[in-house]
Short mmCIF file of C-alpha atoms in Angstrom, two decimals:
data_model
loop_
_atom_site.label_atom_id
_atom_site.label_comp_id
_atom_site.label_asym_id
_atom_site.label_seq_id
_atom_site.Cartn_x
_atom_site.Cartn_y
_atom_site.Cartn_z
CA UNK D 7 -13.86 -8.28 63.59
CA UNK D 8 -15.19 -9.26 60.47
CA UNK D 9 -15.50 -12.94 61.76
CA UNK D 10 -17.58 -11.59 64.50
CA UNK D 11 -19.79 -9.39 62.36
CA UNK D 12 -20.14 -12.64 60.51
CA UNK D 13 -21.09 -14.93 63.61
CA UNK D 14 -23.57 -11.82 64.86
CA UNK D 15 -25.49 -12.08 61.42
CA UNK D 16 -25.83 -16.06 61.49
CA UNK D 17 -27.51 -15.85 64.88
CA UNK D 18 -29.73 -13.06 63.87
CA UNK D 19 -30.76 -14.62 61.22
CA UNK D 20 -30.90 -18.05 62.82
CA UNK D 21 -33.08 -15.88 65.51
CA UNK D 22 -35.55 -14.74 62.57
CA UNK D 23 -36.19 -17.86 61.67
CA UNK D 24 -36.82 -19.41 64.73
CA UNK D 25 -39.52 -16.51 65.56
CA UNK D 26 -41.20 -17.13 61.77
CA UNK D 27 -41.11 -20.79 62.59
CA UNK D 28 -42.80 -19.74 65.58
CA UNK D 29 -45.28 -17.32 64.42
CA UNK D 30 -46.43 -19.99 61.47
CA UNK D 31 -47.14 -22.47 64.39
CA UNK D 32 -49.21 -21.01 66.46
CA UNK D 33 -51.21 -18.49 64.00
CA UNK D 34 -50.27 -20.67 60.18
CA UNK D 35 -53.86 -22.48 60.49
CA UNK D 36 -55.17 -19.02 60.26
CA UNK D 37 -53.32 -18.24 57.04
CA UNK D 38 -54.16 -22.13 55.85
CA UNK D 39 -58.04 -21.75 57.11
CA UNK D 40 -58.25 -17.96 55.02
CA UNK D 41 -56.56 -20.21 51.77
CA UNK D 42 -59.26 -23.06 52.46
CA UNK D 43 -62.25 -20.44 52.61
CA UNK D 44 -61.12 -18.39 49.50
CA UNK D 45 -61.09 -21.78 47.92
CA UNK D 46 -63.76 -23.33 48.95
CA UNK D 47 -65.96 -20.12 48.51
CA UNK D 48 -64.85 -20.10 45.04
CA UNK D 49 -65.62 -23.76 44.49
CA UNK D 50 -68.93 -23.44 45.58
CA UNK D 51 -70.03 -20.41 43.74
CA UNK D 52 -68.59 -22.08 40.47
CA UNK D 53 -70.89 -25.13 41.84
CA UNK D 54 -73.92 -23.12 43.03
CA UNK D 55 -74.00 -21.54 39.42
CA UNK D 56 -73.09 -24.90 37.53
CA UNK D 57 -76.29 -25.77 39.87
CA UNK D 58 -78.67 -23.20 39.16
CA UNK D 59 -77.64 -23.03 35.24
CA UNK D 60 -78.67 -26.82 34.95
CA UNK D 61 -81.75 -26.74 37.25
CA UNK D 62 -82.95 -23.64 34.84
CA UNK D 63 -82.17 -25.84 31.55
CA UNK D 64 -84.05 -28.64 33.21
CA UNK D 65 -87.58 -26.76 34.04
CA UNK D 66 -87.22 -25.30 30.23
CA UNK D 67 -87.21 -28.98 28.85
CA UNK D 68 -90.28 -29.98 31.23
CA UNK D 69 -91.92 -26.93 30.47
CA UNK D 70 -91.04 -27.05 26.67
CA UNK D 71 -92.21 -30.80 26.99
CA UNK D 72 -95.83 -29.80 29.23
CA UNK D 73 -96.22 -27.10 25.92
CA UNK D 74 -95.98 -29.91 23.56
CA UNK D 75 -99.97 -30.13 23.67
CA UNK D 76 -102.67 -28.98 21.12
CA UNK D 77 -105.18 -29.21 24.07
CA UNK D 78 -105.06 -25.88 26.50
CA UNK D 79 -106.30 -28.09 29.28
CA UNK D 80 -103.87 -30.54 28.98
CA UNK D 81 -101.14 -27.98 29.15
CA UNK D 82 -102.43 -26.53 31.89
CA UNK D 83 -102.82 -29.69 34.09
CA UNK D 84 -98.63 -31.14 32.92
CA UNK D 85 -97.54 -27.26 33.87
CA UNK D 86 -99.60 -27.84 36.76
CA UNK D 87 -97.66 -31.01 37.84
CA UNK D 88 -94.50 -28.89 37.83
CA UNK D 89 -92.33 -27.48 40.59
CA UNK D 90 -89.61 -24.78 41.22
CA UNK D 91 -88.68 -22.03 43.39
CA UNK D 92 -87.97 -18.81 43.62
CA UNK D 93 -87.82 -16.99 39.94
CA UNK D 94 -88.46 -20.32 38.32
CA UNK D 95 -91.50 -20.77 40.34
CA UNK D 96 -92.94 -17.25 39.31
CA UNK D 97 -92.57 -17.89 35.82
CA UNK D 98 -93.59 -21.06 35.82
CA UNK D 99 -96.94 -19.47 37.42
CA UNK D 100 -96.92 -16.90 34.83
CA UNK D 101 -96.34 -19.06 31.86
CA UNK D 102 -99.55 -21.65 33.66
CA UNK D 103 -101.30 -18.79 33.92
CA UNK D 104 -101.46 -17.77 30.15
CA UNK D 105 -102.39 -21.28 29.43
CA UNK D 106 -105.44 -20.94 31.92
CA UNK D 107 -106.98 -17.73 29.70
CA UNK D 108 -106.27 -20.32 26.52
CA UNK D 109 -108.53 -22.99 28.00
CA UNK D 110 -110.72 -19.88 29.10
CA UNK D 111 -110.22 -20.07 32.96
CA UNK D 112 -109.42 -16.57 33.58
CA UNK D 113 -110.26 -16.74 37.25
CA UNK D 114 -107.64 -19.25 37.63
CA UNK D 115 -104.90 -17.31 35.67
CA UNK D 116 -106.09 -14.09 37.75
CA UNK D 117 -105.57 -16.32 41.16
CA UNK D 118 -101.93 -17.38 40.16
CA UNK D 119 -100.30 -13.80 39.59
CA UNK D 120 -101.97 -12.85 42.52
CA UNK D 121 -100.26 -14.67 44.20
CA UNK D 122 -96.69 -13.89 42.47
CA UNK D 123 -97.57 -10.09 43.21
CA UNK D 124 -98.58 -10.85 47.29
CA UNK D 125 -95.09 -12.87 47.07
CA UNK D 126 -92.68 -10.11 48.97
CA UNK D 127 -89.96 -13.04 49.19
CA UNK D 128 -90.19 -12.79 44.68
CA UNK D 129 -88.07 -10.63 42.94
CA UNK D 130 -89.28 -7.06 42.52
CA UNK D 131 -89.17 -7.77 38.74
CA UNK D 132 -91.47 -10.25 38.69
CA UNK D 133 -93.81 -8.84 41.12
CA UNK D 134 -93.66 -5.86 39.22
CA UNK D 135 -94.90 -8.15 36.31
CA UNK D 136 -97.26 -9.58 38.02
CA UNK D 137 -99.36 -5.83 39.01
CA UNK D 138 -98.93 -5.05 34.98
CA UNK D 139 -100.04 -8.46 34.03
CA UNK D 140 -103.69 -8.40 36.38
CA UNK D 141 -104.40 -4.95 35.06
CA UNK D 142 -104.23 -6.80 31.73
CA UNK D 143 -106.49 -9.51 33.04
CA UNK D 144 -108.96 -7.77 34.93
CA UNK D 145 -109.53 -5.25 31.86
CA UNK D 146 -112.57 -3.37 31.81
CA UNK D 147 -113.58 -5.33 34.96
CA UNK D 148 -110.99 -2.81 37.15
CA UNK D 149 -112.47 0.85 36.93
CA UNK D 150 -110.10 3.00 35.04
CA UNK D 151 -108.33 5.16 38.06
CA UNK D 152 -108.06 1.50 39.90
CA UNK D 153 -105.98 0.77 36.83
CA UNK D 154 -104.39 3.70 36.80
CA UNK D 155 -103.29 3.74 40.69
CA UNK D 156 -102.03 0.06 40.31
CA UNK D 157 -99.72 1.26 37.15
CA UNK D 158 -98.59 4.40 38.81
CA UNK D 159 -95.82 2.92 40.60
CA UNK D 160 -94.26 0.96 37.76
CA UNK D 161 -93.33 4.22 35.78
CA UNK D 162 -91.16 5.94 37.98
CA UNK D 163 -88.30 6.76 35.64
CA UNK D 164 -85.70 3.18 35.21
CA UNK D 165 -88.35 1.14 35.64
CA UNK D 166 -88.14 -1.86 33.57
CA UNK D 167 -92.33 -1.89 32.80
CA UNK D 168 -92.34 1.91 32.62
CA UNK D 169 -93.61 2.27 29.25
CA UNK D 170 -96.09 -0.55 29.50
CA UNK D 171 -97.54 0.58 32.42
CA UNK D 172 -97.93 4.02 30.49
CA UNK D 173 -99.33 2.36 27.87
CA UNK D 174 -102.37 0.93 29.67
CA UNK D 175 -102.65 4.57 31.56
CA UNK D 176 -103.01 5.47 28.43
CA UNK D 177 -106.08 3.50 27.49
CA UNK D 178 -107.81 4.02 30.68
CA UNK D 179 -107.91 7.41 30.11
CA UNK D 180 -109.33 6.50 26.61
CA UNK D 181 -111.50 4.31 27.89
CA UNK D 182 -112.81 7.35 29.96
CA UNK D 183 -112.96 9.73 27.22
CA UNK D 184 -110.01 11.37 28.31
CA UNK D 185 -108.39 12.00 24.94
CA UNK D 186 -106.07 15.02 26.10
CA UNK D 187 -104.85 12.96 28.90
CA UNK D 188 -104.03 9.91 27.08
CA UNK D 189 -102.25 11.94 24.28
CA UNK D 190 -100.30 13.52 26.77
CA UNK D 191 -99.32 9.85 28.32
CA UNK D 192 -98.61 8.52 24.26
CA UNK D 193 -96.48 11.50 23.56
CA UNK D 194 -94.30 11.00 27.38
CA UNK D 195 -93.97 7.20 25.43
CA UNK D 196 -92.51 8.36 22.92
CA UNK D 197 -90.58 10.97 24.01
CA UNK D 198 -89.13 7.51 26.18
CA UNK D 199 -86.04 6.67 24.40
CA UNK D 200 -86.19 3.16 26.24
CA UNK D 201 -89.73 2.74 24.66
CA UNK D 202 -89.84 -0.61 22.60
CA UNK D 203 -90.21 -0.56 18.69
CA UNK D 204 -93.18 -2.10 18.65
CA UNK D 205 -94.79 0.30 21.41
CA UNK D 206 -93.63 3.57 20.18
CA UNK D 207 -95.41 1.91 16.85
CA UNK D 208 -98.75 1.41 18.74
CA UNK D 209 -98.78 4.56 20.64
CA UNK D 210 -98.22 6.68 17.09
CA UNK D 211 -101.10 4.81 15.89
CA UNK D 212 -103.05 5.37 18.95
CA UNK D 213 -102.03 9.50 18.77
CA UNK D 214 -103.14 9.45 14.90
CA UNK D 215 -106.71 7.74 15.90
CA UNK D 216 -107.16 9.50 18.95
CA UNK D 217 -106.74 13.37 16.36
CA UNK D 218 -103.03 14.06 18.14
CA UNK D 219 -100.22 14.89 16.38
CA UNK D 220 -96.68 13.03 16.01
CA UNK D 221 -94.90 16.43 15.84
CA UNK D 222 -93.40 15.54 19.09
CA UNK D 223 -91.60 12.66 17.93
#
C-alpha cells in the first residue's frame, strides 16, 4: 500500500510539472516581457534623468559663458543665440529678458515674457512668473486695478508668488492713494508666515511710511 501511495505521488507530481512546464510555454514570454518592461522602464528613467540633469548643466555653462560680458548688448545677442525647451527655454527667456531692460530695450524684454505667459504648454510656475514679472515691467504704464486684476489670481492661498503679488497690490493701491487698502494688504503679508525675510522687511517699512502700525505683527 505504501508502495502505491508512493507511485500515486511520483505521478502527481510528475503531472504538476508537466502542466507548469506547460503553463511557462505558452504564457512565460508574458512573465519575461513584464521583467523586460520593469527593466527597461527603469533604465530609461535613470537615463531620461542622467539626460535632463546634463542637458540642464550644459545651458548653465552657455548661459554662465553668454553672461561673461561687460556689454548688455552683447549679452543679450550670445543669450539670444541660445536654445532649449520646455522650462529651460522659459528661463532662458526670462534671464534674456532682464538683460534687454540692462541695455534699455524694455519693449523687447516685455515681448519675451509675453510670450512665456501666452505659453499654456509652460509650466504653471513659470507662467505664473511671467504675469508677476510684466506687472513689474509695465509699471506705472498698467493702470493700477489692471495691475491689480492681473495679480489677483497669483494669491490664492499656496501660491508660490502669493506674497509678491500682494506686494505690488499693495503699491497700486498706494499709488492710488489708497493708504487703508494697502495697509490692510502689508499687514495680510505679514500675517503670511510663508512671507520672505526680506519682504516682511519691506512691507514693515512700507506700514511705518505709509502712518500704520506693526502691532499686528
Amino acid at each position: 500500500m505504501a508502495n502505491e501511495d508512493s507511485f500515486i505521488n511520483e505521478v502527481s507530481d510528475e503531472v504538476r510539472r508537466e502542466r507548469l512546464y506547460g503553463y511557462f510555454r505558452r504564457y512565460g514570454w508574458i512573465a519575461i516581457a513584464t521583467i523586460l518592461i520593469l527593466v527597461g522602464g527603469a533604465t530609461f528613467n535613470e537615463w531620461r534623468k542622467a539626460t535632463a540633469q546634463a542637458e540642464a548643466e550644459a545651458l548653465g555653462d552657455a548661459v554662465l559663458g553668454a553672461l561673461d560680458s561687460d556689454d548688455p548688448a552683447a549679452r543679450v545677442e550670445a543669450l539670444s543665440s541660445l536654445s532649449a525647451e520646455g522650462a529651460g527655454a522659459a528661463i532662458l527667456s526670462m534671464i534674456t529678458a532682464a538683460e534687454n531692460v540692462e541695455a534699455g530695450d524694455r519693449d523687447a524684454a516685455i515681448t519675451r515674457i509675453e510670450a512665456i505667459a501666452g505659453n499654456g504648454t509652460i509650466d504653471p510656475l513659470y507662467r505664473e512668473l511671467a504675469v508677476l514679472k510684466l506687472v513689474q515691467l509695465r509699471g506705472d504704464a498698467l493702470p493700477p486695478a489692471d495691475r491689480r486684476a492681473q495679480l489677483e489670481p497669483l494669491t490664492t492661498p499656496g501660491a508660490p508668488y502669493r506674497t509678491l503679488a500682494l506686494e505690488l497690490i499693495a503699491l497700486s493701491h498706494v499709488d492710488e492713494g489708497e493708504t487703508e487698502a494697502a495697509l490692510a494688504v502689508l499687514n495680510d503679508i505679514l500675517a503670511d508666515g510663508e512671507t520672505p525675510q526680506g519682504l516682511r522687511r519691506r512691507a514693515s517699512q512700507l506700514i511705518v511710511a505709509l502712518g500704520g502700525s506693526l502691532s499686528a505683527t
